Coordinates of C-alpha atoms and ligand atoms in Angstrom, one line a residue:
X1 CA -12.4 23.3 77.4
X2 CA -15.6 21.5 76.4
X3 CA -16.2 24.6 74.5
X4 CA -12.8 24.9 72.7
X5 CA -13.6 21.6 71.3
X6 CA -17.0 22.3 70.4
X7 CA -15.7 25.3 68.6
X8 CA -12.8 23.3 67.2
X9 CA -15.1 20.7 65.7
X10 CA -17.2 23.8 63.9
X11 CA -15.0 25.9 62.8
X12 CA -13.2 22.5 60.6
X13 CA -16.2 21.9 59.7
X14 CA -17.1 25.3 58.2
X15 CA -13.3 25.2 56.5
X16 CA -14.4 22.3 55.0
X17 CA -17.2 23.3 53.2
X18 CA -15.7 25.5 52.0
X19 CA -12.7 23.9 50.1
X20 CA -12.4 22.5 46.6
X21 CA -9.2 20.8 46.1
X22 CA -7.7 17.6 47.9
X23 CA -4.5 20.1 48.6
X24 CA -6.0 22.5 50.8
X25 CA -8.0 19.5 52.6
X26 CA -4.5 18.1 54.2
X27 CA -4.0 22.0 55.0
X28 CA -6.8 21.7 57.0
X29 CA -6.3 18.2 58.5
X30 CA -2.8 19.3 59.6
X31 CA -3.9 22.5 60.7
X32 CA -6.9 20.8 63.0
X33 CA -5.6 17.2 63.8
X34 CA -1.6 17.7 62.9
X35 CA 0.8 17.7 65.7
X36 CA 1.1 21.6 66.3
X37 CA -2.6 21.5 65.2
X38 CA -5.0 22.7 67.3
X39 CA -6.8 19.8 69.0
X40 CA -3.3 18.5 70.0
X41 CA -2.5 21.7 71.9
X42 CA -6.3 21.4 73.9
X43 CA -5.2 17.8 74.3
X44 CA -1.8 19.4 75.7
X45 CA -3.9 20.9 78.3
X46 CA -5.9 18.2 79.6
X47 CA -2.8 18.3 83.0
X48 CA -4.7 21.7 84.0
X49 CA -8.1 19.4 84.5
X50 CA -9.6 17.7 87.5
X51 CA -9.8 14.0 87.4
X52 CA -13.2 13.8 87.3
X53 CA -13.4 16.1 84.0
X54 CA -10.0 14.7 82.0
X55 CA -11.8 11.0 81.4
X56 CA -14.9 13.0 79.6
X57 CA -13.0 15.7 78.3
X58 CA -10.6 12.7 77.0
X59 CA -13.5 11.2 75.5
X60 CA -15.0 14.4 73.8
X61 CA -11.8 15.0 72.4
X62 CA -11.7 12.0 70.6
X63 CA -15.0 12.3 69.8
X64 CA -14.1 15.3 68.2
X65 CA -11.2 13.9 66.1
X66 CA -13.1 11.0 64.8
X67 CA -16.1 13.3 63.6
X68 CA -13.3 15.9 61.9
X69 CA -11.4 12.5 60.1
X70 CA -14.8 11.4 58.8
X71 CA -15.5 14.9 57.7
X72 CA -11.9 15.0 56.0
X73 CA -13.1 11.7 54.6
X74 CA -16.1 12.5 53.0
X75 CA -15.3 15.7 51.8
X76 CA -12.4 13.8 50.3
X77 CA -14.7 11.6 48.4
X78 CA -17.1 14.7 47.1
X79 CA -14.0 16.6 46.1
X80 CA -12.7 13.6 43.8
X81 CA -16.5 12.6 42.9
X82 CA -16.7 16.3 41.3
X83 CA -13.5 16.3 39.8
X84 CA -14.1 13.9 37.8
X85 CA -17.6 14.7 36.8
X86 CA -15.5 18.0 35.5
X87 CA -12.7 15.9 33.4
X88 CA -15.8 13.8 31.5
X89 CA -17.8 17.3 31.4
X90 CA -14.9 18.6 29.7
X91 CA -13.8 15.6 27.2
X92 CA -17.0 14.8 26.4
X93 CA -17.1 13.1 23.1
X94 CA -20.2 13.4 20.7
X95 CA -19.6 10.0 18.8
X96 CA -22.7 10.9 16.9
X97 CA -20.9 13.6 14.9
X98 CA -19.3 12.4 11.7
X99 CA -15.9 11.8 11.4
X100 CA -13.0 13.2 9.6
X101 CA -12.2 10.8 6.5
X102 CA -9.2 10.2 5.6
X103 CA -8.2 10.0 1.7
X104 CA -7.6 6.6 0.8
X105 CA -5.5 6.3 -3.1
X106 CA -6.4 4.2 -5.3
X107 CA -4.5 2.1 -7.8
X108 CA -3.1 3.6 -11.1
X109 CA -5.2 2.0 -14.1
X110 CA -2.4 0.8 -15.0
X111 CA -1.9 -1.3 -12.2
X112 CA -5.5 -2.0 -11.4
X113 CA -5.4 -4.2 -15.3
X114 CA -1.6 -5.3 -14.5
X115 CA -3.2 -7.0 -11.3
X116 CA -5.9 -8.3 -13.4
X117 CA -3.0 -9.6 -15.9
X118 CA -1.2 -11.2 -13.1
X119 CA -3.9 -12.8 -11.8
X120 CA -5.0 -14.5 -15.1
X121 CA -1.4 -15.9 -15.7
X122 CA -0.9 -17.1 -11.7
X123 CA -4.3 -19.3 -12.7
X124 CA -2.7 -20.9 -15.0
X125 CA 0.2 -21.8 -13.1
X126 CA 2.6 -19.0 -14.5
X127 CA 5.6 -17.0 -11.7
X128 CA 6.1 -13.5 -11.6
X129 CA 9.7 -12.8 -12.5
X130 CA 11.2 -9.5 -12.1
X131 CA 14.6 -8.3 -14.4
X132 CA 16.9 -5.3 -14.1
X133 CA 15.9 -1.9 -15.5
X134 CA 19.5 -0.9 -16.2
X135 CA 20.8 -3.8 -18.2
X136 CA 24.0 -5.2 -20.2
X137 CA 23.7 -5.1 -23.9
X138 CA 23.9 -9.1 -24.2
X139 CA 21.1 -9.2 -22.2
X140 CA 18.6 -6.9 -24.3
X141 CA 20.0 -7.7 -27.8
X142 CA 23.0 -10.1 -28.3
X143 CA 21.2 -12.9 -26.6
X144 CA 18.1 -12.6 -28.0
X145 CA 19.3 -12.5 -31.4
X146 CA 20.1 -9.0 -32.2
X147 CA 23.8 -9.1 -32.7
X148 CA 25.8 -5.6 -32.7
X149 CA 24.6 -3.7 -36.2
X150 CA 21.4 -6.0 -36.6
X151 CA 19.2 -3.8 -38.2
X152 CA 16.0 -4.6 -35.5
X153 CA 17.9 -2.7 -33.0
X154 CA 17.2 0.7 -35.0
X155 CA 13.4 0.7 -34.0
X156 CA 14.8 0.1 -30.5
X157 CA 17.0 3.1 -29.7
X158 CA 17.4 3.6 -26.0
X159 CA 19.7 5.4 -23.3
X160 CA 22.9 4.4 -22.8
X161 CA 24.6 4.4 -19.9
X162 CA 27.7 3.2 -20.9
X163 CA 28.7 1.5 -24.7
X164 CA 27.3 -1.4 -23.0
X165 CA 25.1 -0.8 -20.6
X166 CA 21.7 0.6 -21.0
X167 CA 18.3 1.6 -19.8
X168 CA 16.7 -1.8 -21.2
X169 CA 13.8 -1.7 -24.3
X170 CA 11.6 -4.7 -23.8
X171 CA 11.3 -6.8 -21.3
X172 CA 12.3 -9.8 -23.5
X173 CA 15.9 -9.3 -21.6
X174 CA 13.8 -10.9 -18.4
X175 CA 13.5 -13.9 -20.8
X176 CA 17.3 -14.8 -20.8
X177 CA 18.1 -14.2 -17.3
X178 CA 15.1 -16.6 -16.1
X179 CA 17.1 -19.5 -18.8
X180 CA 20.1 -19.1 -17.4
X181 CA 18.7 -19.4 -14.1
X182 CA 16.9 -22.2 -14.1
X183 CA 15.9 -25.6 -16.0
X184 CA 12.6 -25.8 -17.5
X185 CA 9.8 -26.3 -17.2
X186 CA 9.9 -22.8 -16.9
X187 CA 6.2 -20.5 -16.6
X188 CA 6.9 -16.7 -15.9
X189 CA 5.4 -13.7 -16.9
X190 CA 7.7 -10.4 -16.1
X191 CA 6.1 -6.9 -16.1
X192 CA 8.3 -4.0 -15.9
X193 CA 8.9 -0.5 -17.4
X194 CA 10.8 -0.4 -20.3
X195 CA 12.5 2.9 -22.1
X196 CA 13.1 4.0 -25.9
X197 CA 14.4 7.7 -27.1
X198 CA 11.2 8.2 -28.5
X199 CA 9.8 11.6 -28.5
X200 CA 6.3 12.1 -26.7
X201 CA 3.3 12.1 -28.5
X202 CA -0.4 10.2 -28.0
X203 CA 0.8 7.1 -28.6
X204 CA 4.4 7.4 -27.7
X205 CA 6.7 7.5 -25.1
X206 CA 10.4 6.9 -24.0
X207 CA 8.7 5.1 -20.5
X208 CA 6.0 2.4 -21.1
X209 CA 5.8 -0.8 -19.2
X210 CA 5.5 -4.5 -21.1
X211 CA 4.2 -8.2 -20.0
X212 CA 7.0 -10.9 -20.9
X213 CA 5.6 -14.1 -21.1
X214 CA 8.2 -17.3 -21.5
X215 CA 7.0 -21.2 -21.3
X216 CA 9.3 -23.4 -21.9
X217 CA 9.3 -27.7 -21.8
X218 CA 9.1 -30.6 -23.6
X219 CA 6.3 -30.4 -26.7
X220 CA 5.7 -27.0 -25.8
X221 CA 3.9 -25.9 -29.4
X222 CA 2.2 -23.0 -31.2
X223 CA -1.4 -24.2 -30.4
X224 CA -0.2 -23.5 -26.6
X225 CA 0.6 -20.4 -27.4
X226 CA -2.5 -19.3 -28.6
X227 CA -4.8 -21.3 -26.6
X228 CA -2.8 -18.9 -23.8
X229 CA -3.6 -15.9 -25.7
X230 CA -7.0 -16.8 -26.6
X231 CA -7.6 -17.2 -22.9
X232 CA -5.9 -14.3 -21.8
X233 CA -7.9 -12.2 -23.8
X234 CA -11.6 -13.7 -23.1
X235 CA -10.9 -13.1 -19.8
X236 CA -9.2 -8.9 -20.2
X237 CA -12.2 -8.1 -22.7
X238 CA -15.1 -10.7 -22.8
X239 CA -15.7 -14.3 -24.0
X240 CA -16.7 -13.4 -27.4
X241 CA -13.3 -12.1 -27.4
X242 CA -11.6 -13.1 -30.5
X243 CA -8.1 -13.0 -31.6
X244 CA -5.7 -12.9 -34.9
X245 CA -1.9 -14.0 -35.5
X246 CA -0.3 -12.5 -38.7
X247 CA 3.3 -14.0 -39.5
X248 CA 5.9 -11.0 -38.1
X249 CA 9.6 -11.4 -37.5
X250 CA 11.2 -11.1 -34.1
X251 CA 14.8 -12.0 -34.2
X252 CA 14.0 -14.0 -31.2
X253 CA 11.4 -16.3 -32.1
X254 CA 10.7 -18.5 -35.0
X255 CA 8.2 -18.9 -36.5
X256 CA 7.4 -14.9 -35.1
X257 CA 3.5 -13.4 -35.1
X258 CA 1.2 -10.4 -33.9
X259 CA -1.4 -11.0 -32.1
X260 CA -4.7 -8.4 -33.3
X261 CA -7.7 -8.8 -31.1
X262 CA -10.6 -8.0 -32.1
X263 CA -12.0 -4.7 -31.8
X264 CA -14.7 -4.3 -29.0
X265 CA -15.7 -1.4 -30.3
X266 CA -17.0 -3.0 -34.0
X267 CA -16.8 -6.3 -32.9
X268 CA -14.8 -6.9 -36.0
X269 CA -16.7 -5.0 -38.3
X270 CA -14.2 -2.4 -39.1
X271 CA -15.1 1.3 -37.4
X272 CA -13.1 4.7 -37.0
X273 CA -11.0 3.3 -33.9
X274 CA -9.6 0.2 -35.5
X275 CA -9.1 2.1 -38.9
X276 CA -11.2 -0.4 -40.4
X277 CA -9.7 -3.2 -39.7
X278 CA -12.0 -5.0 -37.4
X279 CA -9.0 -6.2 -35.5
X280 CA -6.2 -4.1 -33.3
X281 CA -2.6 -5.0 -32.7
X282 CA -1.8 -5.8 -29.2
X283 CA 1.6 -8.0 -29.2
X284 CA 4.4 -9.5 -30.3
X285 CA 4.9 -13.6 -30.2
X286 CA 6.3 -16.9 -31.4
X287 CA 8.0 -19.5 -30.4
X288 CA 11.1 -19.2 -28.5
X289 CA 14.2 -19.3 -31.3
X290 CA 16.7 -22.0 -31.0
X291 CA 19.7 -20.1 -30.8
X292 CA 18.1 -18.2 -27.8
X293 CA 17.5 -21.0 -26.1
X294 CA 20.8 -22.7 -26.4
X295 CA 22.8 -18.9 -26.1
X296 CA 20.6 -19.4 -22.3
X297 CA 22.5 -23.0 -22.3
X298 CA 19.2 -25.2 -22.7
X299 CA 18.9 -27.7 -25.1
X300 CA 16.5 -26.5 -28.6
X301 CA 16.7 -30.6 -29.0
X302 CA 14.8 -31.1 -25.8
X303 CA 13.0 -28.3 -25.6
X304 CA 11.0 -25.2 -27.1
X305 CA 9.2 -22.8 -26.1
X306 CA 6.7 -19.9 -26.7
X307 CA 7.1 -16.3 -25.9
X308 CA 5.2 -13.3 -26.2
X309 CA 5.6 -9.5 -25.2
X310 CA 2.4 -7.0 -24.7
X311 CA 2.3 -3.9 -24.4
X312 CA 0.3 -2.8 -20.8
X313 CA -0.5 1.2 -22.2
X314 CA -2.1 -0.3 -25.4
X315 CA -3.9 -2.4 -23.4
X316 CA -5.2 -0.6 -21.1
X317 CA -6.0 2.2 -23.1
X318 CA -8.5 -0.3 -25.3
X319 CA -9.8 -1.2 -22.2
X320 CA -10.9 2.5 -20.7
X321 CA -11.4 4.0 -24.2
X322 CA -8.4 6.5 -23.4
X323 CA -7.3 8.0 -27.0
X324 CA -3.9 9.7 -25.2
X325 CA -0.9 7.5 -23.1
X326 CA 0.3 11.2 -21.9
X327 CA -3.2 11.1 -19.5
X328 CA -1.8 7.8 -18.2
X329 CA 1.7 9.9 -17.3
X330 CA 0.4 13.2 -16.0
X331 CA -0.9 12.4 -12.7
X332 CA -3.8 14.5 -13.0
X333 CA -5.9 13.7 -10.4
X334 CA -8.9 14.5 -12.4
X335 CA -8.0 11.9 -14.5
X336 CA -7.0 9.5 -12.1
X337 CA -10.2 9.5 -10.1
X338 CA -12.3 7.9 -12.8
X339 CA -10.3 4.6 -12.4
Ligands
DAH401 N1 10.1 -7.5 -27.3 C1 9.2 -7.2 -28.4 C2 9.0 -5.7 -28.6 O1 9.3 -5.0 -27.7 C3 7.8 -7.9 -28.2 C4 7.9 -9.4 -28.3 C5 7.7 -10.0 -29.5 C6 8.2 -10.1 -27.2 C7 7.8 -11.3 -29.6 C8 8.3 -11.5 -27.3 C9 8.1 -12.1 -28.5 O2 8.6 -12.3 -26.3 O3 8.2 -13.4 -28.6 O4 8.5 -5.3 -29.6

């Protein structure tokens, strides 16, 4: 019997060895040490043995069973220790190799000098306000000015949607619903796509996009007005920055001017791209008509105003040198990637 355990205790051992995987490890445990296993069915015989040799054969058997759990045990641990050394052999991770980039867009130039714009006005204490796209006739015309058959509203042909609604042509219509909305003293600026039926051409088309700019309070006068614009413009194209009012009409303001700035190009000189003028027409301004203000139920009395409307291509096609507003529509990516 000695023997049979002896044997027992060399042939697990040699399974063991032998085995890579925790499953066939309990095979082995319950084949050696299980209840049918085989050191339970020599431990079945221990009746057969004299009573001097069942106390060390007892002993040797559990001898036996302690040395084959410990085996179990360890080969347990190796089994796991190597498994794992395989999982981190075979995710291994070489952080030193670059990584994939991701593209990352980037802002249209348009955007990239709206921004800029934005962030001029909000210094000096100005709101964004934003204003339908699709909007009632009073809103674009009658308020501002333009009754039906006024002959402004020719240069400002546009797509209707119905006889009275309509894809909106300057963002002046922004001006009127911030008035109704609320009292001065009022500081917005609105940017926003406007549309005309022109046709397209380099310095045309039926989408462009505008900067409203409305103050209105008590002693609100011309000088603020261009004190704005001077500012405005020292900081979009340089301190030395100058700029120019000519007397204009709007139907909406009164007195009504454009705004030239100075071309960077000549600084005022008079070169190809300003035609010779020195200067180059950027808005439209004035101070804010008294019919418009009280049509918007505010007091012309009490208050006035100033308001001015820019155009965001013409800007920022003086600010890149661009001599085409289709390149700013195309989404060319060639294009685009220079900004
Ligand atoms: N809305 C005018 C246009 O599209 C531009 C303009 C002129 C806006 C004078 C104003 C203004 O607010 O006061 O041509």
């Amino acid at each position: 019997m000695k023997d049979a355990l002896l044997k027992i205790k060399s042939l697990a051992n040699d399974e063991l060895s032998k085995v890579n995987d925790t499953k066939a490890l309990e095979e082995i445990r319950v084949k050696f040490l299980g209840k049918k296993g085989e050191l339970t069915s020599i431990l079945k015989q221990m009746g057969k043995l004299s009573a001097e040799e069942r106390p060390v054969i007892g002993q040797l058997a559990n001898q036996v069973r302690t040395e084959i759990e410990e085996s179990i045990t360890n080969r347990v641990k190796e089994i796991k220790a190597l498994m794992l050394e395989k999982k981190l052999k075979e995710e291994e991770l070489d952080v030193t190799l670059p990584g994939t980039k991701a593209t990352i867009g980037k802002l249209h130039p348009l955007n990239i000098v709206l921004n800029e714009i934005e962030d001029i006005f909000m210094g000096m204490g100005f709101d964004i306000a934003d204003g339908p796209e699709v909007e009632y006739d009073y809103y674009n015309f009658e308020a501002l000015n333009l009754p039906p058959d006024h002959p402004a509203r020719d240069t400002q042909d546009t797509f209707y949607i119905t006889d009275n609604i309509l894809l909106r042509t300057q963002t002046s219509s922004v001006q009127v619903h911030v008035m109704e909305e609320k009292k001065p003293p009022i500081r917005i600026i609105s940017p926003g796509r406007v549309y005309r039926s022109d046709a397209v051409d380099a310095t045309h088309s039926p989408l462009f996009h505008q900067i409203e700019g409305l103050v209105v309070d008590k002693g609100i006068t011309m000088s603020d007005l261009v004190g704005t614009l001077e500012l405005l413009m020292k900081r979009l194209y340089g301190d030395d920055c100058k700029i120019r009012l000519r007397p204009h009409h709007f139907p909406f303001t009164e007195p009504s001017a454009e705004v030239d700035v100075m071309c960077f190009n000549c600084g005022g000189k008079g070169c190809s791209m300003c035609k010779d003028e020195g200067y180059i027409e950027l808005l439209g301004a004035g101070m804010v008509h008294p019919k418009v203000l009280s049509n918007c139920g505010i007091d012309p009395e009490v208050y006035s105003g100033f308001a001015f409307g820019l155009g965001l291509e013409r800007i920022v096609m003086r600010r890149y040198g661009i001599n085409d507003m289709r390149l700013l529509f195309e989404n060319d990516l060639r294009f685009l990637n220079q900004f």
